[in-house]
Structure formats: structure tokens, C-alpha cells
Amino acid sequence: MIRRGTTEHLRKAIDLLTEGRAEWLRHEEKGWASITFTGARHTVTLGFHGLQAVEAAEHFITQLPEHEFTIPGQLVADATISAVDHTMLPEPHMVVTAELLLLEDN
């Protein structure tokens, strides 16, 4: 079972990683279990508008897979970028979708 507040901790961690420049477009959470672990898969879609925000998105894309998250009672077992849509005109804009697997750390 996912602890109350896990989603809020994840969102705060992602906000820090994106330097607060991301607009949250979507966040889905789906329960996940194997024989030995339980947790949830999170799919987040973030929008970045303007040059500085797109630079923050590029940083997020490069840092996410190796980032050491600190989420109470949770272990981030996998964090990947699954989609990127980048346009330059009329202004720089990027939409990034990330998938994160959080496991209960008991």
C-alpha cells in the first residue's frame, strides 16, 4: 500500500529537479506488485514554456534516470523519460513524459 503523502513527496522532488519551471499537465498513479515487492507506477507529463523552462527540461531529462530521490518509505526503482515533444516557434516549448516506479521500502 502506498503511504499517504507519497504523491506529494514525489511532486515536490520533481519540482526541485525541474527548478520549479514545469507545469504539471498530468499525473497518473497505478498500483504495481511482484512476488516480492509492492508499489506504484507514476506517469507524469510536464510542460515547459520559454527558453529558461526548456533549459530546465533538458536538465530534468539528463538527470532523472540517475537522480537519488528521497521519499519517505519509498525506493525509486526506475525513472525514465518515455516521451519528449519539443518545438521552437513561436517560442521554445517542451512537453516531457516520465515514468517512475516507486516501491515500498519496509
PDB file of C-alpha atoms in Angstrom:
ATOM      1  CA  MET A   1       0.000   0.000   0.000  1.00  0.00           C
ATOM      2  CA  ILE A   2       1.315   3.459  -0.895  1.00  0.00           C
ATOM      3  CA  ARG A   3       1.762   5.693   2.119  1.00  0.00           C
ATOM      4  CA  ARG A   4      -0.330   8.795   2.374  1.00  0.00           C
ATOM      5  CA  GLY A   5       1.700  11.702   1.097  1.00  0.00           C
ATOM      6  CA  THR A   6       3.947   9.732  -1.276  1.00  0.00           C
ATOM      7  CA  THR A   7       2.499  11.521  -4.296  1.00  0.00           C
ATOM      8  CA  GLU A   8       3.096  14.903  -2.702  1.00  0.00           C
ATOM      9  CA  HIS A   9       6.709  13.972  -1.893  1.00  0.00           C
ATOM     10  CA  LEU A  10       7.250  12.813  -5.483  1.00  0.00           C
ATOM     11  CA  ARG A  11       5.767  16.004  -6.914  1.00  0.00           C
ATOM     12  CA  LYS A  12       7.949  18.143  -4.645  1.00  0.00           C
ATOM     13  CA  ALA A  13      11.073  16.200  -5.673  1.00  0.00           C
ATOM     14  CA  ILE A  14      10.245  16.618  -9.358  1.00  0.00           C
ATOM     15  CA  ASP A  15       9.534  20.320  -8.844  1.00  0.00           C
ATOM     16  CA  LEU A  16      13.015  20.705  -7.336  1.00  0.00           C
ATOM     17  CA  LEU A  17      14.593  18.732 -10.183  1.00  0.00           C
ATOM     18  CA  THR A  18      12.845  20.945 -12.758  1.00  0.00           C
ATOM     19  CA  GLU A  19      13.819  24.113 -10.878  1.00  0.00           C
ATOM     20  CA  GLY A  20      10.120  24.893 -10.388  1.00  0.00           C
ATOM     21  CA  ARG A  21       9.701  25.666 -14.096  1.00  0.00           C
ATOM     22  CA  ALA A  22       7.400  22.778 -15.012  1.00  0.00           C
ATOM     23  CA  GLU A  23       3.659  22.987 -15.447  1.00  0.00           C
ATOM     24  CA  TRP A  24       2.023  19.746 -14.300  1.00  0.00           C
ATOM     25  CA  LEU A  25      -0.186  18.591 -17.175  1.00  0.00           C
ATOM     26  CA  ARG A  26      -0.962  15.062 -15.979  1.00  0.00           C
ATOM     27  CA  HIS A  27      -0.080  12.670 -13.166  1.00  0.00           C
ATOM     28  CA  GLU A  28      -1.350   9.101 -13.139  1.00  0.00           C
ATOM     29  CA  GLU A  29      -0.657   6.517 -10.451  1.00  0.00           C
ATOM     30  CA  LYS A  30      -1.257   2.799 -10.922  1.00  0.00           C
ATOM     31  CA  GLY A  31      -0.650   0.083  -8.337  1.00  0.00           C
ATOM     32  CA  TRP A  32       2.180  -2.316  -9.090  1.00  0.00           C
ATOM     33  CA  ALA A  33       3.218  -5.612  -7.479  1.00  0.00           C
ATOM     34  CA  SER A  34       5.570  -8.532  -7.984  1.00  0.00           C
ATOM     35  CA  ILE A  35       6.104 -11.606  -5.846  1.00  0.00           C
ATOM     36  CA  THR A  36       8.487  -9.712  -3.556  1.00  0.00           C
ATOM     37  CA  PHE A  37       7.643  -6.009  -3.957  1.00  0.00           C
ATOM     38  CA  THR A  38       4.636  -3.694  -3.982  1.00  0.00           C
ATOM     39  CA  GLY A  39       4.419  -0.107  -5.068  1.00  0.00           C
ATOM     40  CA  ALA A  40       3.070   2.120  -7.804  1.00  0.00           C
ATOM     41  CA  ARG A  41       3.983   3.258 -11.285  1.00  0.00           C
ATOM     42  CA  HIS A  42       3.695   7.018 -11.741  1.00  0.00           C
ATOM     43  CA  THR A  43       3.357   8.631 -15.162  1.00  0.00           C
ATOM     44  CA  VAL A  44       3.886  12.385 -15.176  1.00  0.00           C
ATOM     45  CA  THR A  45       3.570  14.797 -18.082  1.00  0.00           C
ATOM     46  CA  LEU A  46       5.152  18.208 -17.640  1.00  0.00           C
ATOM     47  CA  GLY A  47       5.011  21.314 -19.823  1.00  0.00           C
ATOM     48  CA  PHE A  48       7.894  23.782 -20.090  1.00  0.00           C
ATOM     49  CA  HIS A  49       7.254  27.193 -21.688  1.00  0.00           C
ATOM     50  CA  GLY A  50      10.003  29.640 -22.640  1.00  0.00           C
ATOM     51  CA  LEU A  51      13.765  29.360 -23.072  1.00  0.00           C
ATOM     52  CA  GLN A  52      14.704  29.072 -19.383  1.00  0.00           C
ATOM     53  CA  ALA A  53      11.988  26.490 -18.772  1.00  0.00           C
ATOM     54  CA  VAL A  54      13.142  24.420 -21.769  1.00  0.00           C
ATOM     55  CA  GLU A  55      16.694  24.538 -20.395  1.00  0.00           C
ATOM     56  CA  ALA A  56      15.293  23.226 -17.086  1.00  0.00           C
ATOM     57  CA  ALA A  57      13.512  20.470 -19.048  1.00  0.00           C
ATOM     58  CA  GLU A  58      16.771  19.469 -20.720  1.00  0.00           C
ATOM     59  CA  HIS A  59      18.396  19.285 -17.277  1.00  0.00           C
ATOM     60  CA  PHE A  60      15.483  17.172 -15.998  1.00  0.00           C
ATOM     61  CA  ILE A  61      15.796  14.769 -18.954  1.00  0.00           C
ATOM     62  CA  THR A  62      19.506  14.196 -18.361  1.00  0.00           C
ATOM     63  CA  GLN A  63      19.315  13.989 -14.557  1.00  0.00           C
ATOM     64  CA  LEU A  64      16.149  11.935 -13.958  1.00  0.00           C
ATOM     65  CA  PRO A  65      17.481   8.409 -14.646  1.00  0.00           C
ATOM     66  CA  GLU A  66      20.327   8.739 -12.111  1.00  0.00           C
ATOM     67  CA  HIS A  67      18.671  11.082  -9.609  1.00  0.00           C
ATOM     68  CA  GLU A  68      18.687   9.884  -5.984  1.00  0.00           C
ATOM     69  CA  PHE A  69      15.170  10.565  -4.721  1.00  0.00           C
ATOM     70  CA  THR A  70      14.477  10.908  -1.003  1.00  0.00           C
ATOM     71  CA  ILE A  71      10.862   9.884  -0.479  1.00  0.00           C
ATOM     72  CA  PRO A  72       9.962   8.550   2.979  1.00  0.00           C
ATOM     73  CA  GLY A  73       9.145   4.831   2.906  1.00  0.00           C
ATOM     74  CA  GLN A  74       9.733   4.567  -0.838  1.00  0.00           C
ATOM     75  CA  LEU A  75      12.502   3.465  -3.175  1.00  0.00           C
ATOM     76  CA  VAL A  76      12.506   4.802  -6.727  1.00  0.00           C
ATOM     77  CA  ALA A  77      13.399   1.600  -8.582  1.00  0.00           C
ATOM     78  CA  ASP A  78      13.162   3.035 -12.093  1.00  0.00           C
ATOM     79  CA  ALA A  79      12.868   6.525 -13.551  1.00  0.00           C
ATOM     80  CA  THR A  80      12.829   7.048 -17.306  1.00  0.00           C
ATOM     81  CA  ILE A  81      11.772   9.591 -19.888  1.00  0.00           C
ATOM     82  CA  SER A  82       9.185   7.989 -22.174  1.00  0.00           C
ATOM     83  CA  ALA A  83       8.325  10.904 -24.494  1.00  0.00           C
ATOM     84  CA  VAL A  84       9.537  14.378 -25.436  1.00  0.00           C
ATOM     85  CA  ASP A  85       7.814  16.887 -27.722  1.00  0.00           C
ATOM     86  CA  HIS A  86       9.947  19.962 -28.437  1.00  0.00           C
ATOM     87  CA  THR A  87       9.003  22.993 -30.537  1.00  0.00           C
ATOM     88  CA  MET A  88      10.914  26.246 -31.009  1.00  0.00           C
ATOM     89  CA  LEU A  89       8.362  28.546 -32.643  1.00  0.00           C
ATOM     90  CA  PRO A  90       6.641  30.794 -31.858  1.00  0.00           C
ATOM     91  CA  GLU A  91       8.537  30.299 -28.565  1.00  0.00           C
ATOM     92  CA  PRO A  92      10.505  27.409 -27.075  1.00  0.00           C
ATOM     93  CA  HIS A  93       8.165  24.802 -25.626  1.00  0.00           C
ATOM     94  CA  MET A  94       8.711  21.241 -24.434  1.00  0.00           C
ATOM     95  CA  VAL A  95       6.386  18.551 -23.119  1.00  0.00           C
ATOM     96  CA  VAL A  96       8.105  15.715 -21.248  1.00  0.00           C
ATOM     97  CA  THR A  97       6.555  12.457 -20.050  1.00  0.00           C
ATOM     98  CA  ALA A  98       8.357  10.460 -17.371  1.00  0.00           C
ATOM     99  CA  GLU A  99       7.648   7.052 -15.853  1.00  0.00           C
ATOM    100  CA  LEU A 100       8.698   6.311 -12.275  1.00  0.00           C
ATOM    101  CA  LEU A 101       8.336   3.044 -10.389  1.00  0.00           C
ATOM    102  CA  LEU A 102       8.150   3.535  -6.622  1.00  0.00           C
ATOM    103  CA  LEU A 103       8.452   0.515  -4.346  1.00  0.00           C
ATOM    104  CA  GLU A 104       7.567   0.333  -0.686  1.00  0.00           C
ATOM    105  CA  ASP A 105      10.741   0.331   1.389  1.00  0.00           C
ATOM    106  CA  ASN A 106       9.793  -1.566   4.538  1.00  0.00           C
TER     107      ASN A 106
END
